[in-house]
PDB file of C-alpha atoms and ligand atoms in Angstrom:
ATOM      1  CA  MET I 581     -20.833  -1.199   2.497  1.00  0.00           C
ATOM      2  CA  ARG I 582     -18.883  -2.045  -0.650  1.00  0.00           C
ATOM      3  CA  LYS I 583     -21.200  -1.845  -3.635  1.00  0.00           C
ATOM      4  CA  MET I 584     -20.970  -4.785  -6.027  1.00  0.00           C
ATOM      5  CA  GLU I 585     -21.391  -3.858  -9.652  1.00  0.00           C
ATOM      6  CA  PRO I 586     -21.671  -7.115 -11.564  1.00  0.00           C
ATOM      7  CA  GLY I 587     -21.223  -7.655 -15.267  1.00  0.00           C
ATOM      8  CA  ARG I 588     -24.323  -8.167 -17.359  1.00  0.00           C
ATOM      9  CA  GLU I 589     -23.863 -11.913 -17.353  1.00  0.00           C
ATOM     10  CA  ALA I 590     -22.615 -14.639 -15.051  1.00  0.00           C
ATOM     11  CA  TYR I 591     -21.701 -18.240 -15.803  1.00  0.00           C
ATOM     12  CA  PHE I 592     -24.127 -20.602 -14.106  1.00  0.00           C
ATOM     13  CA  GLU I 593     -25.079 -24.247 -14.653  1.00  0.00           C
ATOM     14  CA  GLY I 594     -23.167 -24.545 -17.898  1.00  0.00           C
ATOM     15  CA  LYS I 595     -24.240 -21.326 -19.606  1.00  0.00           C
ATOM     16  CA  TYR I 596     -24.054 -17.560 -19.583  1.00  0.00           C
ATOM     17  CA  VAL I 597     -27.145 -16.030 -17.980  1.00  0.00           C
ATOM     18  CA  PRO I 598     -28.123 -12.517 -16.872  1.00  0.00           C
ATOM     19  CA  SER I 599     -26.411 -11.954 -13.514  1.00  0.00           C
ATOM     20  CA  ALA I 600     -29.713 -11.530 -11.686  1.00  0.00           C
ATOM     21  CA  GLU I 601     -30.780 -15.011 -12.800  1.00  0.00           C
ATOM     22  CA  ALA I 602     -27.720 -16.829 -11.438  1.00  0.00           C
ATOM     23  CA  LYS I 603     -29.337 -18.095  -8.250  1.00  0.00           C
ATOM     24  CA  ILE I 604     -28.947 -21.225  -6.141  1.00  0.00           C
ATOM     25  CA  SER I 605     -31.526 -22.999  -3.987  1.00  0.00           C
ATOM     26  CA  ILE I 606     -31.673 -22.620  -0.213  1.00  0.00           C
ATOM     27  CA  MET I 607     -31.172 -26.400  -0.149  1.00  0.00           C
ATOM     28  CA  THR I 608     -27.857 -26.286  -2.045  1.00  0.00           C
ATOM     29  CA  HIS I 609     -25.235 -28.370  -0.244  1.00  0.00           C
ATOM     30  CA  ALA I 610     -22.536 -25.682  -0.433  1.00  0.00           C
ATOM     31  CA  PHE I 611     -24.855 -23.065   1.035  1.00  0.00           C
ATOM     32  CA  ASN I 612     -25.715 -25.328   3.956  1.00  0.00           C
ATOM     33  CA  TYR I 613     -22.284 -26.847   4.642  1.00  0.00           C
ATOM     34  CA  GLY I 614     -19.729 -24.453   3.167  1.00  0.00           C
ATOM     35  CA  THR I 615     -18.612 -27.049   0.618  1.00  0.00           C
ATOM     36  CA  GLY I 616     -17.422 -24.733  -2.109  1.00  0.00           C
ATOM     37  CA  LEU I 617     -14.057 -23.580  -3.363  1.00  0.00           C
ATOM     38  CA  PHE I 618     -13.485 -20.219  -4.910  1.00  0.00           C
ATOM     39  CA  GLU I 619     -10.904 -18.002  -6.485  1.00  0.00           C
ATOM     40  CA  GLY I 620     -10.486 -14.256  -6.444  1.00  0.00           C
ATOM     41  CA  ILE I 621      -8.796 -12.986  -9.587  1.00  0.00           C
ATOM     42  CA  ARG I 622      -8.113  -9.435 -10.632  1.00  0.00           C
ATOM     43  CA  GLY I 623      -8.038  -7.872 -14.029  1.00  0.00           C
ATOM     44  CA  TYR I 624      -6.260  -4.542 -14.424  1.00  0.00           C
ATOM     45  CA  TYR I 625      -7.126  -1.935 -17.001  1.00  0.00           C
ATOM     46  CA  ASN I 626      -4.250  -0.939 -19.266  1.00  0.00           C
ATOM     47  CA  LYS I 627      -5.102   2.479 -20.649  1.00  0.00           C
ATOM     48  CA  GLU I 628      -2.553   2.545 -23.484  1.00  0.00           C
ATOM     49  CA  GLU I 629      -3.831  -0.753 -24.826  1.00  0.00           C
ATOM     50  CA  ASN I 630      -7.446  -0.086 -23.821  1.00  0.00           C
ATOM     51  CA  ASN I 631      -7.544  -3.642 -22.544  1.00  0.00           C
ATOM     52  CA  VAL I 632      -8.226  -5.524 -19.340  1.00  0.00           C
ATOM     53  CA  LEU I 633      -5.357  -7.808 -18.345  1.00  0.00           C
ATOM     54  CA  ILE I 634      -6.180 -10.679 -16.013  1.00  0.00           C
ATOM     55  CA  PHE I 635      -3.329 -11.312 -13.604  1.00  0.00           C
ATOM     56  CA  ARG I 636      -1.964 -14.860 -13.363  1.00  0.00           C
ATOM     57  CA  LEU I 637      -5.200 -16.432 -14.569  1.00  0.00           C
ATOM     58  CA  PRO I 638      -3.762 -19.941 -15.227  1.00  0.00           C
ATOM     59  CA  GLU I 639      -2.199 -20.013 -11.745  1.00  0.00           C
ATOM     60  CA  HIS I 640      -5.532 -19.198 -10.102  1.00  0.00           C
ATOM     61  CA  ILE I 641      -7.357 -21.809 -12.120  1.00  0.00           C
ATOM     62  CA  ASP I 642      -4.639 -24.350 -11.420  1.00  0.00           C
ATOM     63  CA  ARG I 643      -5.024 -23.700  -7.673  1.00  0.00           C
ATOM     64  CA  ILE I 644      -8.780 -24.155  -7.643  1.00  0.00           C
ATOM     65  CA  SER I 645      -8.582 -27.212  -9.903  1.00  0.00           C
ATOM     66  CA  ARG I 646      -6.025 -28.949  -7.699  1.00  0.00           C
ATOM     67  CA  ASN I 647      -7.908 -28.067  -4.534  1.00  0.00           C
ATOM     68  CA  CYS I 648     -11.083 -29.596  -5.965  1.00  0.00           C
ATOM     69  CA  LYS I 649      -9.474 -32.932  -5.074  1.00  0.00           C
ATOM     70  CA  ILE I 650      -9.573 -32.026  -1.394  1.00  0.00           C
ATOM     71  CA  LEU I 651     -13.354 -31.545  -1.453  1.00  0.00           C
ATOM     72  CA  ASN I 652     -13.932 -34.286  -4.007  1.00  0.00           C
ATOM     73  CA  ILE I 653     -15.403 -31.778  -6.432  1.00  0.00           C
ATOM     74  CA  GLN I 654     -15.602 -32.662 -10.113  1.00  0.00           C
ATOM     75  CA  VAL I 655     -16.978 -30.059 -12.497  1.00  0.00           C
ATOM     76  CA  PRO I 656     -17.617 -30.678 -16.209  1.00  0.00           C
ATOM     77  CA  GLU I 657     -15.441 -27.727 -17.271  1.00  0.00           C
ATOM     78  CA  THR I 658     -11.696 -28.275 -17.714  1.00  0.00           C
ATOM     79  CA  PRO I 659      -9.176 -25.775 -16.321  1.00  0.00           C
ATOM     80  CA  LYS I 660      -8.768 -24.362 -19.853  1.00  0.00           C
ATOM     81  CA  ASP I 661     -12.563 -23.974 -20.102  1.00  0.00           C
ATOM     82  CA  ILE I 662     -12.623 -22.073 -16.803  1.00  0.00           C
ATOM     83  CA  GLU I 663      -9.896 -19.724 -18.022  1.00  0.00           C
ATOM     84  CA  ALA I 664     -11.885 -19.084 -21.198  1.00  0.00           C
ATOM     85  CA  ILE I 665     -15.063 -18.451 -19.169  1.00  0.00           C
ATOM     86  CA  CYS I 666     -13.254 -15.804 -17.105  1.00  0.00           C
ATOM     87  CA  VAL I 667     -12.066 -13.998 -20.232  1.00  0.00           C
ATOM     88  CA  GLU I 668     -15.496 -14.296 -21.848  1.00  0.00           C
ATOM     89  CA  LEU I 669     -17.252 -12.843 -18.789  1.00  0.00           C
ATOM     90  CA  VAL I 670     -15.049  -9.767 -18.892  1.00  0.00           C
ATOM     91  CA  LYS I 671     -15.725  -9.429 -22.632  1.00  0.00           C
ATOM     92  CA  ARG I 672     -19.465  -9.741 -22.123  1.00  0.00           C
ATOM     93  CA  SER I 673     -19.358  -7.177 -19.277  1.00  0.00           C
ATOM     94  CA  GLY I 674     -17.754  -4.610 -21.561  1.00  0.00           C
ATOM     95  CA  PHE I 675     -15.880  -3.303 -18.494  1.00  0.00           C
ATOM     96  CA  ARG I 676     -12.797  -1.309 -19.313  1.00  0.00           C
ATOM     97  CA  GLU I 677     -11.571  -0.774 -15.770  1.00  0.00           C
ATOM     98  CA  GLY I 678     -10.374  -2.870 -12.841  1.00  0.00           C
ATOM     99  CA  VAL I 679     -12.346  -6.102 -12.489  1.00  0.00           C
ATOM    100  CA  TYR I 680     -12.534  -9.001 -10.078  1.00  0.00           C
ATOM    101  CA  LEU I 681     -13.510 -12.512 -11.127  1.00  0.00           C
ATOM    102  CA  ARG I 682     -14.962 -15.057  -8.755  1.00  0.00           C
ATOM    103  CA  PRO I 683     -15.126 -18.655 -10.050  1.00  0.00           C
ATOM    104  CA  ILE I 684     -16.710 -21.022  -7.528  1.00  0.00           C
ATOM    105  CA  CYS I 685     -16.621 -24.824  -7.731  1.00  0.00           C
ATOM    106  CA  TYR I 686     -19.262 -26.022  -5.309  1.00  0.00           C
ATOM    107  CA  LYS I 687     -21.351 -28.944  -4.177  1.00  0.00           C
ATOM    108  CA  SER I 688     -24.488 -28.004  -6.018  1.00  0.00           C
ATOM    109  CA  ASP I 689     -26.852 -30.893  -5.262  1.00  0.00           C
ATOM    110  CA  CYS I 690     -29.762 -30.241  -2.958  1.00  0.00           C
ATOM    111  CA  SER I 691     -29.022 -33.018  -0.522  1.00  0.00           C
ATOM    112  CA  LEU I 692     -28.859 -33.486   3.194  1.00  0.00           C
ATOM    113  CA  GLY I 693     -25.812 -34.524   5.169  1.00  0.00           C
ATOM    114  CA  PRO I 694     -22.311 -33.128   5.653  1.00  0.00           C
ATOM    115  CA  LYS I 695     -20.106 -35.179   3.368  1.00  0.00           C
ATOM    116  CA  VAL I 696     -18.070 -34.684   0.234  1.00  0.00           C
ATOM    117  CA  HIS I 697     -18.790 -37.960  -1.549  1.00  0.00           C
ATOM    118  CA  ASP I 698     -21.844 -38.656  -3.685  1.00  0.00           C
ATOM    119  CA  VAL I 699     -22.793 -34.995  -3.931  1.00  0.00           C
ATOM    120  CA  GLY I 700     -22.835 -33.419  -7.409  1.00  0.00           C
ATOM    121  CA  SER I 701     -20.776 -30.321  -8.151  1.00  0.00           C
ATOM    122  CA  SER I 702     -20.997 -27.316 -10.469  1.00  0.00           C
ATOM    123  CA  LEU I 703     -19.023 -24.305 -11.513  1.00  0.00           C
ATOM    124  CA  CYS I 704     -20.314 -20.755 -11.439  1.00  0.00           C
ATOM    125  CA  CYS I 705     -18.466 -17.518 -12.029  1.00  0.00           C
ATOM    126  CA  TYR I 706     -19.164 -13.827 -11.865  1.00  0.00           C
ATOM    127  CA  VAL I 707     -17.313 -10.620 -12.609  1.00  0.00           C
ATOM    128  CA  ILE I 708     -17.580  -7.282 -10.802  1.00  0.00           C
ATOM    129  CA  LYS I 709     -15.842  -3.929 -11.090  1.00  0.00           C
ATOM    130  CA  LEU I 710     -13.176  -3.536  -8.435  1.00  0.00           C
ATOM    131  CA  GLY I 711     -10.684  -0.830  -7.597  1.00  0.00           C
ATOM    132  CA  ASP I 712      -8.561  -0.613  -4.435  1.00  0.00           C
ATOM    133  CA  TYR I 713     -10.108  -2.752  -1.763  1.00  0.00           C
ATOM    134  CA  ILE I 714      -8.156  -1.579   1.259  1.00  0.00           C
ATOM    135  CA  ASN I 715      -5.905   1.422   1.870  1.00  0.00           C
ATOM    136  CA  ILE I 716      -2.574   0.854   0.165  1.00  0.00           C
ATOM    137  CA  GLU I 717      -1.212   4.384   0.524  1.00  0.00           C
ATOM    138  CA  THR I 718      -0.519   5.378   4.103  1.00  0.00           C
ATOM    139  CA  GLY I 719      -0.083   2.127   5.996  1.00  0.00           C
ATOM    140  CA  LEU I 720      -2.656   0.125   7.928  1.00  0.00           C
ATOM    141  CA  ASP I 721      -3.173  -0.022  11.667  1.00  0.00           C
ATOM    142  CA  VAL I 722      -3.618  -3.691  12.447  1.00  0.00           C
ATOM    143  CA  ALA I 723      -4.270  -5.845  15.502  1.00  0.00           C
ATOM    144  CA  VAL I 724      -3.498  -9.437  16.324  1.00  0.00           C
ATOM    145  CA  ALA I 725      -6.833 -11.259  16.400  1.00  0.00           C
ATOM    146  CA  SER I 726      -8.087 -13.195  19.386  1.00  0.00           C
ATOM    147  CA  TRP I 727      -9.400 -15.750  16.874  1.00  0.00           C
ATOM    148  CA  ARG I 728      -6.941 -18.423  15.751  1.00  0.00           C
ATOM    149  CA  ARG I 729      -6.329 -19.400  12.130  1.00  0.00           C
ATOM    150  CA  LEU I 730      -8.039 -22.690  11.400  1.00  0.00           C
ATOM    151  CA  SER I 731      -5.614 -25.506  10.961  1.00  0.00           C
ATOM    152  CA  ASP I 732      -5.014 -27.264   7.653  1.00  0.00           C
ATOM    153  CA  ASN I 733      -6.134 -30.459   9.361  1.00  0.00           C
ATOM    154  CA  ALA I 734      -9.470 -28.930  10.399  1.00  0.00           C
ATOM    155  CA  ILE I 735     -10.602 -27.049   7.325  1.00  0.00           C
ATOM    156  CA  PRO I 736      -7.795 -27.080   4.747  1.00  0.00           C
ATOM    157  CA  SER I 737      -6.322 -23.581   4.778  1.00  0.00           C
ATOM    158  CA  ARG I 738      -4.459 -24.262   1.533  1.00  0.00           C
ATOM    159  CA  ALA I 739      -7.831 -24.325  -0.235  1.00  0.00           C
ATOM    160  CA  LYS I 740     -10.093 -21.332  -0.594  1.00  0.00           C
ATOM    161  CA  THR I 741     -13.012 -23.196   0.959  1.00  0.00           C
ATOM    162  CA  THR I 742     -16.139 -21.041   1.244  1.00  0.00           C
ATOM    163  CA  GLY I 743     -16.833 -22.328   4.779  1.00  0.00           C
ATOM    164  CA  SER I 744     -13.375 -21.360   6.021  1.00  0.00           C
ATOM    165  CA  TYR I 745     -14.149 -17.686   5.498  1.00  0.00           C
ATOM    166  CA  VAL I 746     -16.127 -17.701   8.750  1.00  0.00           C
ATOM    167  CA  ASN I 747     -12.662 -17.649  10.318  1.00  0.00           C
ATOM    168  CA  SER I 748     -11.556 -14.680   8.173  1.00  0.00           C
ATOM    169  CA  SER I 749     -14.823 -12.857   8.806  1.00  0.00           C
ATOM    170  CA  LEU I 750     -14.611 -13.183  12.588  1.00  0.00           C
ATOM    171  CA  ALA I 751     -11.038 -11.881  12.594  1.00  0.00           C
ATOM    172  CA  SER I 752     -11.672  -8.922  10.304  1.00  0.00           C
ATOM    173  CA  THR I 753     -14.861  -7.873  12.110  1.00  0.00           C
ATOM    174  CA  GLU I 754     -13.136  -8.040  15.472  1.00  0.00           C
ATOM    175  CA  ALA I 755     -10.378  -5.766  14.142  1.00  0.00           C
ATOM    176  CA  ALA I 756     -12.793  -3.328  12.497  1.00  0.00           C
ATOM    177  CA  GLN I 757     -15.025  -3.064  15.560  1.00  0.00           C
ATOM    178  CA  ALA I 758     -11.999  -2.347  17.745  1.00  0.00           C
ATOM    179  CA  GLY I 759     -11.007   0.519  15.425  1.00  0.00           C
ATOM    180  CA  PHE I 760      -8.278  -1.239  13.421  1.00  0.00           C
ATOM    181  CA  ASP I 761      -7.989  -1.598   9.662  1.00  0.00           C
ATOM    182  CA  GLU I 762      -7.102  -5.278   9.541  1.00  0.00           C
ATOM    183  CA  ALA I 763      -6.187  -8.347  11.583  1.00  0.00           C
ATOM    184  CA  ILE I 764      -3.162 -10.582  11.802  1.00  0.00           C
ATOM    185  CA  VAL I 765      -4.201 -14.096  12.728  1.00  0.00           C
ATOM    186  CA  LEU I 766      -2.070 -16.484  14.776  1.00  0.00           C
ATOM    187  CA  ARG I 767      -2.031 -20.262  14.578  1.00  0.00           C
ATOM    188  CA  GLU I 768      -3.065 -22.465  17.493  1.00  0.00           C
ATOM    189  CA  ASN I 769       0.633 -22.650  18.494  1.00  0.00           C
ATOM    190  CA  GLY I 770       0.789 -18.861  18.762  1.00  0.00           C
ATOM    191  CA  SER I 771       2.976 -18.199  15.713  1.00  0.00           C
ATOM    192  CA  VAL I 772       1.834 -15.903  12.919  1.00  0.00           C
ATOM    193  CA  ALA I 773      -0.243 -17.341  10.068  1.00  0.00           C
ATOM    194  CA  GLU I 774      -1.436 -14.463   7.879  1.00  0.00           C
ATOM    195  CA  GLY I 775      -3.964 -11.646   7.620  1.00  0.00           C
ATOM    196  CA  SER I 776      -7.720 -12.275   7.522  1.00  0.00           C
ATOM    197  CA  ALA I 777      -7.606 -12.822   3.760  1.00  0.00           C
ATOM    198  CA  MET I 778      -4.069 -11.936   2.762  1.00  0.00           C
ATOM    199  CA  ASN I 779      -0.520 -13.116   3.347  1.00  0.00           C
ATOM    200  CA  VAL I 780       1.922 -11.212   5.503  1.00  0.00           C
ATOM    201  CA  PHE I 781       5.558 -10.256   4.965  1.00  0.00           C
ATOM    202  CA  MET I 782       7.996  -8.545   7.301  1.00  0.00           C
ATOM    203  CA  VAL I 783      11.382  -6.967   6.633  1.00  0.00           C
ATOM    204  CA  LEU I 784      14.014  -7.647   9.268  1.00  0.00           C
ATOM    205  CA  ASN I 785      17.670  -6.731   8.840  1.00  0.00           C
ATOM    206  CA  GLY I 786      17.287  -6.389   5.067  1.00  0.00           C
ATOM    207  CA  LYS I 787      15.667  -9.800   4.579  1.00  0.00           C
ATOM    208  CA  LEU I 788      12.111 -10.362   3.460  1.00  0.00           C
ATOM    209  CA  ILE I 789      10.421 -12.940   5.659  1.00  0.00           C
ATOM    210  CA  THR I 790       7.063 -14.632   5.235  1.00  0.00           C
ATOM    211  CA  THR I 791       5.303 -17.544   6.891  1.00  0.00           C
ATOM    212  CA  PRO I 792       5.711 -20.961   5.235  1.00  0.00           C
ATOM    213  CA  PRO I 793       2.989 -23.131   3.632  1.00  0.00           C
ATOM    214  CA  SER I 794       3.119 -25.328   6.762  1.00  0.00           C
ATOM    215  CA  ALA I 795       1.840 -22.360   8.839  1.00  0.00           C
ATOM    216  CA  ASP I 796      -1.834 -22.942   7.939  1.00  0.00           C
ATOM    217  CA  ILE I 797      -1.796 -20.251   5.267  1.00  0.00           C
ATOM    218  CA  LEU I 798      -3.359 -19.998   1.884  1.00  0.00           C
ATOM    219  CA  ILE I 799      -0.387 -20.130  -0.478  1.00  0.00           C
ATOM    220  CA  GLY I 800      -1.134 -16.834  -2.139  1.00  0.00           C
ATOM    221  CA  ILE I 801      -0.431 -16.188  -5.778  1.00  0.00           C
ATOM    222  CA  THR I 802       0.444 -12.611  -4.852  1.00  0.00           C
ATOM    223  CA  ARG I 803       2.797 -14.021  -2.188  1.00  0.00           C
ATOM    224  CA  ASN I 804       4.539 -16.104  -4.853  1.00  0.00           C
ATOM    225  CA  THR I 805       4.695 -13.057  -7.118  1.00  0.00           C
ATOM    226  CA  ILE I 806       6.212 -10.865  -4.393  1.00  0.00           C
ATOM    227  CA  MET I 807       8.811 -13.505  -3.502  1.00  0.00           C
ATOM    228  CA  GLU I 808       9.854 -13.796  -7.142  1.00  0.00           C
ATOM    229  CA  LEU I 809       9.983 -10.033  -7.716  1.00  0.00           C
ATOM    230  CA  ALA I 810      11.956  -9.455  -4.510  1.00  0.00           C
ATOM    231  CA  ARG I 811      14.534 -12.093  -5.429  1.00  0.00           C
ATOM    232  CA  GLU I 812      14.780 -11.416  -9.151  1.00  0.00           C
ATOM    233  CA  GLU I 813      14.337  -7.664  -9.405  1.00  0.00           C
ATOM    234  CA  LEU I 814      15.426  -6.283  -6.040  1.00  0.00           C
ATOM    235  CA  GLY I 815      18.031  -8.928  -5.193  1.00  0.00           C
ATOM    236  CA  ILE I 816      16.601  -9.289  -1.694  1.00  0.00           C
ATOM    237  CA  GLU I 817      16.942 -12.529   0.230  1.00  0.00           C
ATOM    238  CA  VAL I 818      13.513 -14.058   0.880  1.00  0.00           C
ATOM    239  CA  VAL I 819      13.040 -16.454   3.784  1.00  0.00           C
ATOM    240  CA  GLU I 820      10.000 -18.612   4.514  1.00  0.00           C
ATOM    241  CA  ARG I 821       9.909 -19.341   8.220  1.00  0.00           C
ATOM    242  CA  ASP I 822       7.671 -19.114  11.265  1.00  0.00           C
ATOM    243  CA  ILE I 823       7.188 -15.607  12.603  1.00  0.00           C
ATOM    244  CA  ALA I 824       6.565 -14.937  16.306  1.00  0.00           C
ATOM    245  CA  ARG I 825       3.952 -12.349  17.281  1.00  0.00           C
ATOM    246  CA  THR I 826       6.537 -10.178  19.027  1.00  0.00           C
ATOM    247  CA  GLU I 827       8.773 -10.111  15.950  1.00  0.00           C
ATOM    248  CA  LEU I 828       6.017  -8.098  14.340  1.00  0.00           C
ATOM    249  CA  TYR I 829       6.503  -5.390  16.959  1.00  0.00           C
ATOM    250  CA  VAL I 830      10.266  -5.079  16.455  1.00  0.00           C
ATOM    251  CA  CYS I 831      10.744  -5.606  12.707  1.00  0.00           C
ATOM    252  CA  ASP I 832      11.514  -2.835  10.212  1.00  0.00           C
ATOM    253  CA  GLU I 833       8.588  -3.149   7.800  1.00  0.00           C
ATOM    254  CA  ILE I 834       5.400  -5.162   7.374  1.00  0.00           C
ATOM    255  CA  PHE I 835       3.035  -5.451   4.448  1.00  0.00           C
ATOM    256  CA  PHE I 836       0.100  -7.601   3.464  1.00  0.00           C
ATOM    257  CA  CYS I 837      -0.395  -8.977   0.004  1.00  0.00           C
ATOM    258  CA  GLY I 838      -3.193 -10.698  -1.830  1.00  0.00           C
ATOM    259  CA  THR I 839      -5.290 -10.378  -4.928  1.00  0.00           C
ATOM    260  CA  GLY I 840      -7.810  -8.145  -3.154  1.00  0.00           C
ATOM    261  CA  ALA I 841      -5.366  -6.424  -0.801  1.00  0.00           C
ATOM    262  CA  GLN I 842      -2.704  -6.004  -3.534  1.00  0.00           C
ATOM    263  CA  VAL I 843       0.385  -4.778  -1.646  1.00  0.00           C
ATOM    264  CA  ALA I 844      -0.788  -3.019   1.504  1.00  0.00           C
ATOM    265  CA  PRO I 845       1.819  -1.647   3.922  1.00  0.00           C
ATOM    266  CA  VAL I 846       1.209  -1.833   7.684  1.00  0.00           C
ATOM    267  CA  ARG I 847       2.230   1.064   9.949  1.00  0.00           C
ATOM    268  CA  SER I 848       1.311  -0.329  13.349  1.00  0.00           C
ATOM    269  CA  VAL I 849       0.549  -3.645  15.032  1.00  0.00           C
ATOM    270  CA  ASP I 850      -1.323  -3.617  18.346  1.00  0.00           C
ATOM    271  CA  ARG I 851      -0.568   0.140  18.548  1.00  0.00           C
ATOM    272  CA  ARG I 852       3.199  -0.467  18.244  1.00  0.00           C
ATOM    273  CA  VAL I 853       4.609   1.667  15.454  1.00  0.00           C
ATOM    274  CA  ILE I 854       6.451  -0.331  12.773  1.00  0.00           C
ATOM    275  CA  GLY I 855       9.750   1.251  11.740  1.00  0.00           C
ATOM    276  CA  ASP I 856       9.176   5.000  11.682  1.00  0.00           C
ATOM    277  CA  GLY I 857       5.445   4.622  11.039  1.00  0.00           C
ATOM    278  CA  LYS I 858       5.772   5.443   7.350  1.00  0.00           C
ATOM    279  CA  VAL I 859       5.608   3.106   4.375  1.00  0.00           C
ATOM    280  CA  GLY I 860       8.998   1.340   4.387  1.00  0.00           C
ATOM    281  CA  PRO I 861      11.402   1.536   1.421  1.00  0.00           C
ATOM    282  CA  ILE I 862      11.254  -2.160   0.526  1.00  0.00           C
ATOM    283  CA  SER I 863       7.465  -2.239   0.826  1.00  0.00           C
ATOM    284  CA  LYS I 864       7.252   0.799  -1.438  1.00  0.00           C
ATOM    285  CA  LYS I 865       9.616  -0.635  -4.067  1.00  0.00           C
ATOM    286  CA  LEU I 866       7.737  -3.912  -4.163  1.00  0.00           C
ATOM    287  CA  GLN I 867       4.395  -2.148  -4.293  1.00  0.00           C
ATOM    288  CA  ASP I 868       5.473   0.043  -7.234  1.00  0.00           C
ATOM    289  CA  LEU I 869       6.939  -2.914  -9.079  1.00  0.00           C
ATOM    290  CA  TYR I 870       3.833  -5.007  -8.413  1.00  0.00           C
ATOM    291  CA  PHE I 871       1.568  -2.366  -9.929  1.00  0.00           C
ATOM    292  CA  ASP I 872       3.783  -2.060 -13.001  1.00  0.00           C
ATOM    293  CA  VAL I 873       3.751  -5.831 -13.426  1.00  0.00           C
ATOM    294  CA  VAL I 874      -0.018  -6.317 -13.020  1.00  0.00           C
ATOM    295  CA  GLN I 875      -0.686  -3.559 -15.507  1.00  0.00           C
ATOM    296  CA  GLY I 876       1.457  -5.345 -18.056  1.00  0.00           C
ATOM    297  CA  LYS I 877       4.165  -2.685 -18.094  1.00  0.00           C
ATOM    298  CA  VAL I 878       7.096  -5.015 -17.414  1.00  0.00           C
ATOM    299  CA  LYS I 879       7.942  -7.074 -20.480  1.00  0.00           C
ATOM    300  CA  LYS I 880       9.657  -9.837 -18.535  1.00  0.00           C
ATOM    301  CA  TYR I 881       6.439 -10.600 -16.658  1.00  0.00           C
ATOM    302  CA  ARG I 882       3.997  -9.856 -19.434  1.00  0.00           C
ATOM    303  CA  HIS I 883       3.161 -13.569 -19.683  1.00  0.00           C
ATOM    304  CA  TRP I 884       1.419 -13.212 -16.316  1.00  0.00           C
ATOM    305  CA  CYS I 885      -1.177 -10.950 -17.946  1.00  0.00           C
ATOM    306  CA  THR I 886      -4.023 -12.369 -20.045  1.00  0.00           C
ATOM    307  CA  PRO I 887      -5.679  -9.760 -22.269  1.00  0.00           C
ATOM    308  CA  CYS I 888      -9.484  -9.992 -22.480  1.00  0.00           C
ATOM    309  CA  TYR I 889     -10.299  -7.949 -25.554  1.00  0.00           C
TER     310      TYR I 889
HETATM  311  N1  PMP Y 458      -4.828 -15.812   2.511  1.00  0.00           N
HETATM  312  C1  PMP Y 458      -6.172 -15.864   2.488  1.00  0.00           C
HETATM  313  C2  PMP Y 458      -6.892 -16.499   3.627  1.00  0.00           C
HETATM  314  C3  PMP Y 458      -6.876 -15.320   1.392  1.00  0.00           C
HETATM  315  O1  PMP Y 458      -8.204 -15.354   1.368  1.00  0.00           O
HETATM  316  C4  PMP Y 458      -6.148 -14.722   0.332  1.00  0.00           C
HETATM  317  C5  PMP Y 458      -6.886 -14.108  -0.824  1.00  0.00           C
HETATM  318  N2  PMP Y 458      -7.108 -15.028  -1.842  1.00  0.00           N
HETATM  319  C6  PMP Y 458      -4.756 -14.719   0.395  1.00  0.00           C
HETATM  320  C7  PMP Y 458      -4.123 -15.267   1.501  1.00  0.00           C
HETATM  321  C8  PMP Y 458      -3.934 -14.190  -0.742  1.00  0.00           C
HETATM  322  O2  PMP Y 458      -3.988 -15.080  -1.830  1.00  0.00           O
HETATM  323  P1  PMP Y 458      -3.839 -14.594  -3.341  1.00  0.00           P
HETATM  324  O3  PMP Y 458      -2.597 -13.802  -3.399  1.00  0.00           O
HETATM  325  O4  PMP Y 458      -3.744 -15.842  -4.115  1.00  0.00           O
HETATM  326  O5  PMP Y 458      -5.033 -13.785  -3.655  1.00  0.00           O
END
């Protein structure tokens, strides 16, 4: 089990409180109906600067703020306030290592009935220490899940809705219990959506291909980052299009990406070896570049890094 090491304080009901005191009621709407939205944001420790740099903080807060409209969530804090709360939580934690921030905008009233109108909302946020979350070194062995990705018209996949992570959980547990590292989840129409909680890219004939926003995916901030880095820094053509399951078996490289997953190469899908079974050259280049960028080592992308201290 992954141990969670929280910061001393969390943000809860409008103030900073000791983490152990940030507790909701069993009657909370979001707990009962899954009516919350969250973000997962990483901060990377830069040793030379002895600072924690939060990666693409405004983009994460922009995503959650926009998606609040879908669930009719209004919180008193502005997007700028939420950014400041994230920075402040890292400061108060004193952590000088990799961190993960989890702001949640949720229906906080204790009220009965599945609905998103006339239910009050709140913001809470916590910080934990976090290093590598899944293996990013040797390549993952993944399986196509028997579970289908929920459709944007059922539970909006473009939003990080707490309730929608039942879908992710079923897929990742199925994969783990069958001896795989991760799952690739298909849409109802049988085309590829993404991983359980990460986007997927494949390399085919020198092009980088990923599934489009219309494929019931979460439009990952890491996905956007990888597309930009591939185009700008590696000069690789990036294509957003549907991917068929069998293309996964015959392509040259596959990797996952996401805030938690970072850039995680895949070495087999359904026991079919991808490429030569080693981490592919494009995956490796993008992975190396990604880690330089998130650690604030590439001047051109330094504006993506928010220092905490
Ligand atoms: N898809 C899903 C379902 C996810 O949960 C995540 C993780 N947030 C991603 C993709 C990757 O998104 P991001 O790069 O913004 O973390």
